[in-house]
Short mmCIF file of C-alpha atoms and ligand atoms in Angstrom, two decimals:
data_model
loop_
_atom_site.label_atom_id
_atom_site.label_comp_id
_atom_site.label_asym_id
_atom_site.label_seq_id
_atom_site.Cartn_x
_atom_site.Cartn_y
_atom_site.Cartn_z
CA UNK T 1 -0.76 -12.91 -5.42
CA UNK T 2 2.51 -14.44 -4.93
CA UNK T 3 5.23 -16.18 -6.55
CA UNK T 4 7.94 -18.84 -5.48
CA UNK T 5 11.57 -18.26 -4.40
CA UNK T 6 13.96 -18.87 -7.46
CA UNK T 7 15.77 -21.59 -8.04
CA UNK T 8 18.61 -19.86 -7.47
CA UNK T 9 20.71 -20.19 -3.91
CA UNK T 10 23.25 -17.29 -2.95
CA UNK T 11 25.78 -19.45 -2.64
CA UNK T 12 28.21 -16.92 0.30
CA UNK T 13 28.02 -13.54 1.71
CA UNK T 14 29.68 -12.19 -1.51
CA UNK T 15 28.10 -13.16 -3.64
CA UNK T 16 24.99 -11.99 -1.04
CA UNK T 17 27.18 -8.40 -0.83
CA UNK T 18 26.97 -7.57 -4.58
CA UNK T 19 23.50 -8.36 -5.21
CA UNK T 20 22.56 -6.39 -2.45
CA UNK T 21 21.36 -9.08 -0.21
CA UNK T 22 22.22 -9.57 3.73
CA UNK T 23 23.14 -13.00 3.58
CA UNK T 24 23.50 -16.33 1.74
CA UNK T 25 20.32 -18.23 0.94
CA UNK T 26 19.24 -21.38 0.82
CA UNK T 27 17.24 -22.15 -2.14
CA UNK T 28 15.37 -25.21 -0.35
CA UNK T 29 14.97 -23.88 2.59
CA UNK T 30 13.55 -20.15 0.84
CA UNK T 31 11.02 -23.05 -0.79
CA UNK T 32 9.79 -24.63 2.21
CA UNK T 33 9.22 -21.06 4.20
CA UNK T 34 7.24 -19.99 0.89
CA UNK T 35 5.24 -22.95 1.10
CA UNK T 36 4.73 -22.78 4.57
CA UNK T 37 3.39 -19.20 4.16
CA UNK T 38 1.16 -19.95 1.41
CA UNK T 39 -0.45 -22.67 3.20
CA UNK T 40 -1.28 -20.67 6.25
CA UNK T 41 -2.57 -18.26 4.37
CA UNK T 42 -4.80 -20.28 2.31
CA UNK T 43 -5.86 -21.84 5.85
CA UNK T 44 -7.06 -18.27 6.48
CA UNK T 45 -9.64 -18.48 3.50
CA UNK T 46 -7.38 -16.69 1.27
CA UNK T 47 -7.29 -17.60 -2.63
CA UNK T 48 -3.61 -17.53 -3.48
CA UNK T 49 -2.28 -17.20 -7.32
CA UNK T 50 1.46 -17.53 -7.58
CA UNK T 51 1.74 -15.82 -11.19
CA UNK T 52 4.56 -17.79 -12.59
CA UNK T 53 2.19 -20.82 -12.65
CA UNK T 54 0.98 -18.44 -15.45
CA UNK T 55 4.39 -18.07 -17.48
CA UNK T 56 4.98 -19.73 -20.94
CA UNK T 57 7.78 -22.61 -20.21
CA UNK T 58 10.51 -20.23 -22.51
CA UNK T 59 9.64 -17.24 -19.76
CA UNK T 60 9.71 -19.94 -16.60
CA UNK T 61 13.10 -20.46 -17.43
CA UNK T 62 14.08 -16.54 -17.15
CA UNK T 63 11.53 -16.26 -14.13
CA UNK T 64 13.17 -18.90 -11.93
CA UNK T 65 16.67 -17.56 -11.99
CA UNK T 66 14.76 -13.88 -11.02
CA UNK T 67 16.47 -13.55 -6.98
CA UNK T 68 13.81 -11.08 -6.30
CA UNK T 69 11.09 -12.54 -8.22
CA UNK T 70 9.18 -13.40 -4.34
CA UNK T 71 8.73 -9.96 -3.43
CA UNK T 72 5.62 -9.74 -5.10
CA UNK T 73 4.13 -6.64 -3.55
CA UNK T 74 6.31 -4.16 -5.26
CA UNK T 75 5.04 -5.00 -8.65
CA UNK T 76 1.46 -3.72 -8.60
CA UNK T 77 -1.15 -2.13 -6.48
CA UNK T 78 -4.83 -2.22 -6.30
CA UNK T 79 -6.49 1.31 -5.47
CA UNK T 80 -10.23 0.23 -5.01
CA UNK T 81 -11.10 -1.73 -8.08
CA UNK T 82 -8.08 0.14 -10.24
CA UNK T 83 -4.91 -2.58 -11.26
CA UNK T 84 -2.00 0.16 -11.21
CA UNK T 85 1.51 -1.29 -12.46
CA UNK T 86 4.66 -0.24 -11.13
CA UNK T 87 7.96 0.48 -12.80
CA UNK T 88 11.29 -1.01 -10.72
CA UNK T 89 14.38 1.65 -9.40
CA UNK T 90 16.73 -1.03 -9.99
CA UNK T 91 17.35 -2.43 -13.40
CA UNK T 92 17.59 -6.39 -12.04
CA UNK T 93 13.96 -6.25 -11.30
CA UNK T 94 13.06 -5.70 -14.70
CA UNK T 95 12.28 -8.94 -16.30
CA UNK T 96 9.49 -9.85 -13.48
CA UNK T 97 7.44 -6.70 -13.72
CA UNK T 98 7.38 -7.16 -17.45
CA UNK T 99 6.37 -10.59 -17.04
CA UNK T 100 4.17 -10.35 -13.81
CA UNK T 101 2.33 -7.43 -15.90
CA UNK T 102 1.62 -9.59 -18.67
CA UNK T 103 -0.06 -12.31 -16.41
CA UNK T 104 -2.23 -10.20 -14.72
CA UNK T 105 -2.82 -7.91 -17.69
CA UNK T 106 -4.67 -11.15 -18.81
CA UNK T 107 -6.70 -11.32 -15.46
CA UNK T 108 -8.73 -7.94 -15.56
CA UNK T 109 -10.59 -5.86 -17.86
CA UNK T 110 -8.46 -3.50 -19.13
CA UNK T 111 -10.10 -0.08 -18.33
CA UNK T 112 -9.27 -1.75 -14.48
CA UNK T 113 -5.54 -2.44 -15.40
CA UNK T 114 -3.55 1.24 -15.95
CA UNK T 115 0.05 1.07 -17.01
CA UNK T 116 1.12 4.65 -16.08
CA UNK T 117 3.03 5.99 -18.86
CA UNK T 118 6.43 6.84 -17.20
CA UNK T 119 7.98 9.97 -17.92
CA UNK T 120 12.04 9.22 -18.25
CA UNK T 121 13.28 7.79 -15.05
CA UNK T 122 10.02 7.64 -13.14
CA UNK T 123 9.92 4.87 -10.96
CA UNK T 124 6.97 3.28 -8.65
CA UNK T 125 7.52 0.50 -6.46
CA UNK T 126 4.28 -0.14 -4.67
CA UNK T 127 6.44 -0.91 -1.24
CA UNK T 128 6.24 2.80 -0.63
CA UNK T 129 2.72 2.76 -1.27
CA UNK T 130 -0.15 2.58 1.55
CA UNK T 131 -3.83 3.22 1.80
CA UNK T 132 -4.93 4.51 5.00
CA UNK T 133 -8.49 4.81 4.27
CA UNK T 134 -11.22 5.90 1.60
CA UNK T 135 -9.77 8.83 1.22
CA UNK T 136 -6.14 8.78 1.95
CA UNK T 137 -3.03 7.41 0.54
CA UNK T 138 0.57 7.32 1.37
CA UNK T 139 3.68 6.97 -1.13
CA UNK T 140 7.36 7.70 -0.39
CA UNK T 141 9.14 8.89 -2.27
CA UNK T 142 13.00 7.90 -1.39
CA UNK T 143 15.18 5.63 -2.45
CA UNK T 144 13.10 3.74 -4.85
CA UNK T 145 9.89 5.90 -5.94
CA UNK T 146 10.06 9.25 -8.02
CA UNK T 147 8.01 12.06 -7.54
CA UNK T 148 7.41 11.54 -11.22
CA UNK T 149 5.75 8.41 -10.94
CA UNK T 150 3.23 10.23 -8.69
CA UNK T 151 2.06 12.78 -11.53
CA UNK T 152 1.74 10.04 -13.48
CA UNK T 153 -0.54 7.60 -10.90
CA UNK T 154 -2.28 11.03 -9.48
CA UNK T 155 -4.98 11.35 -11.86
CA UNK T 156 -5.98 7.26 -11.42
CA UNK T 157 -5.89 7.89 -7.83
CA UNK T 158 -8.36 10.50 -7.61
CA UNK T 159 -10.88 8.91 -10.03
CA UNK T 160 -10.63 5.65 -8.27
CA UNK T 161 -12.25 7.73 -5.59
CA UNK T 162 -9.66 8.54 -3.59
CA UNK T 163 -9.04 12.87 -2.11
CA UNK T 164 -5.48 13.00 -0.59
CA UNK T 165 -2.45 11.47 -2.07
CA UNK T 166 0.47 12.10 0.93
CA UNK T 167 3.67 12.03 -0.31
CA UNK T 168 6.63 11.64 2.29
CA UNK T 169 10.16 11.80 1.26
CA UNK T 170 12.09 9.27 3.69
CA UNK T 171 15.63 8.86 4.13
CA UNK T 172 17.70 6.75 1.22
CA UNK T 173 19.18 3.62 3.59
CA UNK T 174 18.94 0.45 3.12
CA UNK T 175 16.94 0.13 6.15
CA UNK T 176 14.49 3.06 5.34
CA UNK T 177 14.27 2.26 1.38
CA UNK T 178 10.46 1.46 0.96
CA UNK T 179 7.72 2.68 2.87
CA UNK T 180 6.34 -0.72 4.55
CA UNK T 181 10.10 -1.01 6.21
CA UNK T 182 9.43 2.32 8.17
CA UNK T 183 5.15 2.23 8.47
CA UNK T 184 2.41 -0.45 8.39
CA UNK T 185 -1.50 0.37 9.41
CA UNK T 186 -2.03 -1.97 12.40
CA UNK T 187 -6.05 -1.49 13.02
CA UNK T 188 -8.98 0.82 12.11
CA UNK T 189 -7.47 3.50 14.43
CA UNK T 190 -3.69 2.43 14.69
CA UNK T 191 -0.73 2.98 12.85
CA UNK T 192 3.16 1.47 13.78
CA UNK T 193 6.02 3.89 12.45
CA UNK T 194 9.60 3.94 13.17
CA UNK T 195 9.67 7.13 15.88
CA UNK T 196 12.08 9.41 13.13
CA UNK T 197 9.11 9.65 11.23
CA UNK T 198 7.83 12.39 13.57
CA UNK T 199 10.05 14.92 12.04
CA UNK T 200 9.13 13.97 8.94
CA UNK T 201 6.53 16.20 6.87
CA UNK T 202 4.09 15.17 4.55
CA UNK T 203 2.93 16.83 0.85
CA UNK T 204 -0.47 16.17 0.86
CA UNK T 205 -1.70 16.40 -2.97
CA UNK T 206 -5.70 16.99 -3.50
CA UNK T 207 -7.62 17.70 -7.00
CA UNK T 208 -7.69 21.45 -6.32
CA UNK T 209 -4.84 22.04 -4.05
CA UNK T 210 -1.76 20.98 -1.62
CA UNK T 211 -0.71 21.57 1.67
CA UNK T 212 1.82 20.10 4.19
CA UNK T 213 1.39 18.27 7.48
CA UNK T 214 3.42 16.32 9.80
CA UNK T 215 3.35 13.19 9.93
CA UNK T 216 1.86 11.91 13.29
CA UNK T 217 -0.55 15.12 12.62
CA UNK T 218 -1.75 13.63 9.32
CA UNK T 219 -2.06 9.93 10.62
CA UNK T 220 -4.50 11.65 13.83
CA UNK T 221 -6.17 13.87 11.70
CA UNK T 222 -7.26 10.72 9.69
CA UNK T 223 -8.16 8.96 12.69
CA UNK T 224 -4.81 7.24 13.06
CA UNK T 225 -3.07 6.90 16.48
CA UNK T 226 1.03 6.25 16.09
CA UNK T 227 2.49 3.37 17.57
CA UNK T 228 6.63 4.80 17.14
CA UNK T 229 8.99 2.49 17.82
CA UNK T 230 12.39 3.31 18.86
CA UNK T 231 13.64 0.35 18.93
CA UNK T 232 12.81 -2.24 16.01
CA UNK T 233 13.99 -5.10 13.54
CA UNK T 234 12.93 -3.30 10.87
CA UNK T 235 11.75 -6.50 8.81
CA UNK T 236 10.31 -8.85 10.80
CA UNK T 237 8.93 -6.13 12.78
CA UNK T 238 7.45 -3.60 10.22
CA UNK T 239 7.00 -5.85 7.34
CA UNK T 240 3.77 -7.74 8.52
CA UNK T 241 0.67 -8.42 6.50
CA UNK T 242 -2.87 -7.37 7.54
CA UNK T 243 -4.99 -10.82 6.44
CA UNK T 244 -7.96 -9.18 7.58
CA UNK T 245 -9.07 -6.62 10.15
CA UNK T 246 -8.56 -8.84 13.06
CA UNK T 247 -5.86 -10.95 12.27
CA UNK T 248 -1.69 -10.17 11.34
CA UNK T 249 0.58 -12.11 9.98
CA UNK T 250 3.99 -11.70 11.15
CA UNK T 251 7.56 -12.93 11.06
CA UNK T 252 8.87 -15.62 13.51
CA UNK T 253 11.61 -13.22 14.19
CA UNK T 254 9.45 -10.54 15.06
CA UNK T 255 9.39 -9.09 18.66
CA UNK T 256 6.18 -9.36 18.91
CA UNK T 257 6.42 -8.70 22.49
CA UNK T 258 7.47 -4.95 21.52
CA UNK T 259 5.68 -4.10 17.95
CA UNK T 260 2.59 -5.65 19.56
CA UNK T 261 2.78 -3.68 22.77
CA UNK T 262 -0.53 -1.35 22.44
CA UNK T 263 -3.25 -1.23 23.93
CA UNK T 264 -5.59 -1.38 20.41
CA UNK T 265 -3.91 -4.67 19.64
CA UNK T 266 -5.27 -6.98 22.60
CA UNK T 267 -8.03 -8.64 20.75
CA UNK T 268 -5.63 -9.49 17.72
CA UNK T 269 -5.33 -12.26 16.40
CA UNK T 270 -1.41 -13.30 15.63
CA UNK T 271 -0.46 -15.41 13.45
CA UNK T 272 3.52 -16.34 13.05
CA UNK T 273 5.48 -17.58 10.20
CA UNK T 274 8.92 -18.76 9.83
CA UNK T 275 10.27 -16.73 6.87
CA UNK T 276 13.89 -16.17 8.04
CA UNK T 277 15.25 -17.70 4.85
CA UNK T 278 13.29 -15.04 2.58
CA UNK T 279 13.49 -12.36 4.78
CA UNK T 280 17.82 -12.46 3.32
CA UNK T 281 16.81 -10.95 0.84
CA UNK T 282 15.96 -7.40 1.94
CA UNK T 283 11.77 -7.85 2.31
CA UNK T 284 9.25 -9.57 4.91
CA UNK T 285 6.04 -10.95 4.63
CA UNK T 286 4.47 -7.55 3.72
CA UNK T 287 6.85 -7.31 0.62
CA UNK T 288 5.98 -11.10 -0.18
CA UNK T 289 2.29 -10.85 -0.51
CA UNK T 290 0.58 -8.81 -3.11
CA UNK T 291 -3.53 -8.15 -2.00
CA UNK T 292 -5.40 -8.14 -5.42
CA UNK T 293 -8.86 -8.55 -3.46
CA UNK T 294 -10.05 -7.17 0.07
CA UNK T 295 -13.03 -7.82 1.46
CA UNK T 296 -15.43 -5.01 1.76
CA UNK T 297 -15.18 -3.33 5.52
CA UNK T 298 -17.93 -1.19 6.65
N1 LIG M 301 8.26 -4.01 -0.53
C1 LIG M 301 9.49 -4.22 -0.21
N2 LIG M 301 10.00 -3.67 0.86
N3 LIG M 301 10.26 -4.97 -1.04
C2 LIG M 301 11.60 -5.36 -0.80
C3 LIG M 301 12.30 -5.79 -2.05
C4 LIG M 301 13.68 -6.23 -1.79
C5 LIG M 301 14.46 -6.54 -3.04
N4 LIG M 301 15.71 -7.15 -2.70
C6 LIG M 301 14.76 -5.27 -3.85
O1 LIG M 301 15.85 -4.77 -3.72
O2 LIG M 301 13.97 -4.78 -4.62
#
């Protein structure tokens, strides 16, 4: 799933500065990137659905002035067959969960949709979430994801079939604020983290019991070797999107020459998209694109 730039540009860097954005933006230009992603990834065999195709003409008209409305991924998450929704940290974001839920409330069966029933304050944005595996799954819990929201997700988790729910509590920057700006799974057996995350230990949450680990322990112990950067461009570089087990999708601006520097990576296929324009806005390709259906791997 997806959904279009708005119509909106950011006309200068103040106006960039109080909406919490790194630059102006150029509304046609945020358009034509979008477009350009969507049709590479549709050459890729994907089916794309840009939910505010979906929107009454009276909700359009709120939609398209949403600045945030493209970064899709936060919204939702699919854990195996289970649609769970998320609940924004920042009040702006509001209006397009409410109205993104609705669409896709209208795509699934409902005992495959789960609207978690937030405690006060409990907040899930599905950037900080991850699956590793069958088993595993990662949420942070920092600047935009409470550790409410994970008692409330916890018990969907587990009966979607899933044993370890590994909570990590990253630092509240700009920079570090979801998960996917700090960690991304690369390949079966490799994962790419900024190199702080070493220190860093995880609550790992099962049915009966928890324990802790650290973090490049957990991601070995799972099968998981740890590509750590030192040095990164945290957007382009982190924020790429695994089309399928073989092939990435990544940022123009990405050094590719450095994040793809691994020996597990030389019979990827790479696949680069100019997104600058989008990429103002605080999220990459990874925080554009929201996987409703994978295929099955063995
Ligand atoms: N999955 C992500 N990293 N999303 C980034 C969202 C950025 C957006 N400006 C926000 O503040 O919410």
């Amino acid at each position: 799933m997806l959904c279009k730039p708005s119509e909106l540009s950011i006309p200068d860097m103040k106006t960039a500065y109080q909406v919490g954005w790194k630059a102006p933006v150029d509304k046609r230009k945020a358009l034509a990137s979008h477009l350009n992603m969507r049709q590479v990834l549709e050459e890729q065999g994907i089916q794309v659905i840009d939910y505010s195709e979906y929107l009454s003409a009276t909700e359009l008209k709120l939609n398209d002035q949403l600045i945030n409305r493209c970064y899709v991924r936060d919204l939702a998450g699919v854990v195996r067959k289970q649609v769970i929704t998320g609940r924004p940290a920042i009040s702006m974001r509001l209006p397009e969960y409410d109205q993104a839920h609705q669409v896709m409330q209208s795509w699934f069966n409902p005992d495959r949709f789960f609207t978690p029933n937030g405690t006060k304050g409990a907040t899930l944005e599905f950037g900080d979430v991850s699956i590793l595996n069958r088993d595993a799954i990662v949420i942070n819990v920092g600047k935009r994801t409470s550790i409410g929201a994970i008692e409330s997700i916890k018990q969907a988790i587990f009966d979607a079939g899933f044993s370890e729910i590994a909570v990590i509590d990253l630092p509240r920057h700009d920079d570090t604020m979801h998960l996917d700006f700090n960690f991304n799974v690369m390949a079966a057996n490799l994962v790419v983290a900024k190199s702080f995350l070493r220190f860093f230990p995880l609550r790992v949450i099962c049915r009966e019991h928890t324990r802790y680990a650290m973090f490049e322990d957990y991601m070995r112990y799972h099968g998981y070797e740890v590509h750590a950067l030192s040095s990164y461009d945290t957007i382009p570089d982190i924020n790429f999107l695994n089309i399928n087990p073989e092939t990435i999708l990544i940022s123009q601006q990405a050094n590719t020459a450095r994040v793809l520097d691994h020996p597990k990576l030389k019979q990827k296929k790479v696949i680069k998209v100019d997104v600058t324009e989008l990429e103002k806005g605080g999220g990459g390709i990874r925080c554009m694109t929201l996987p409703l259906r994978r295929r099955e791997i063995s």
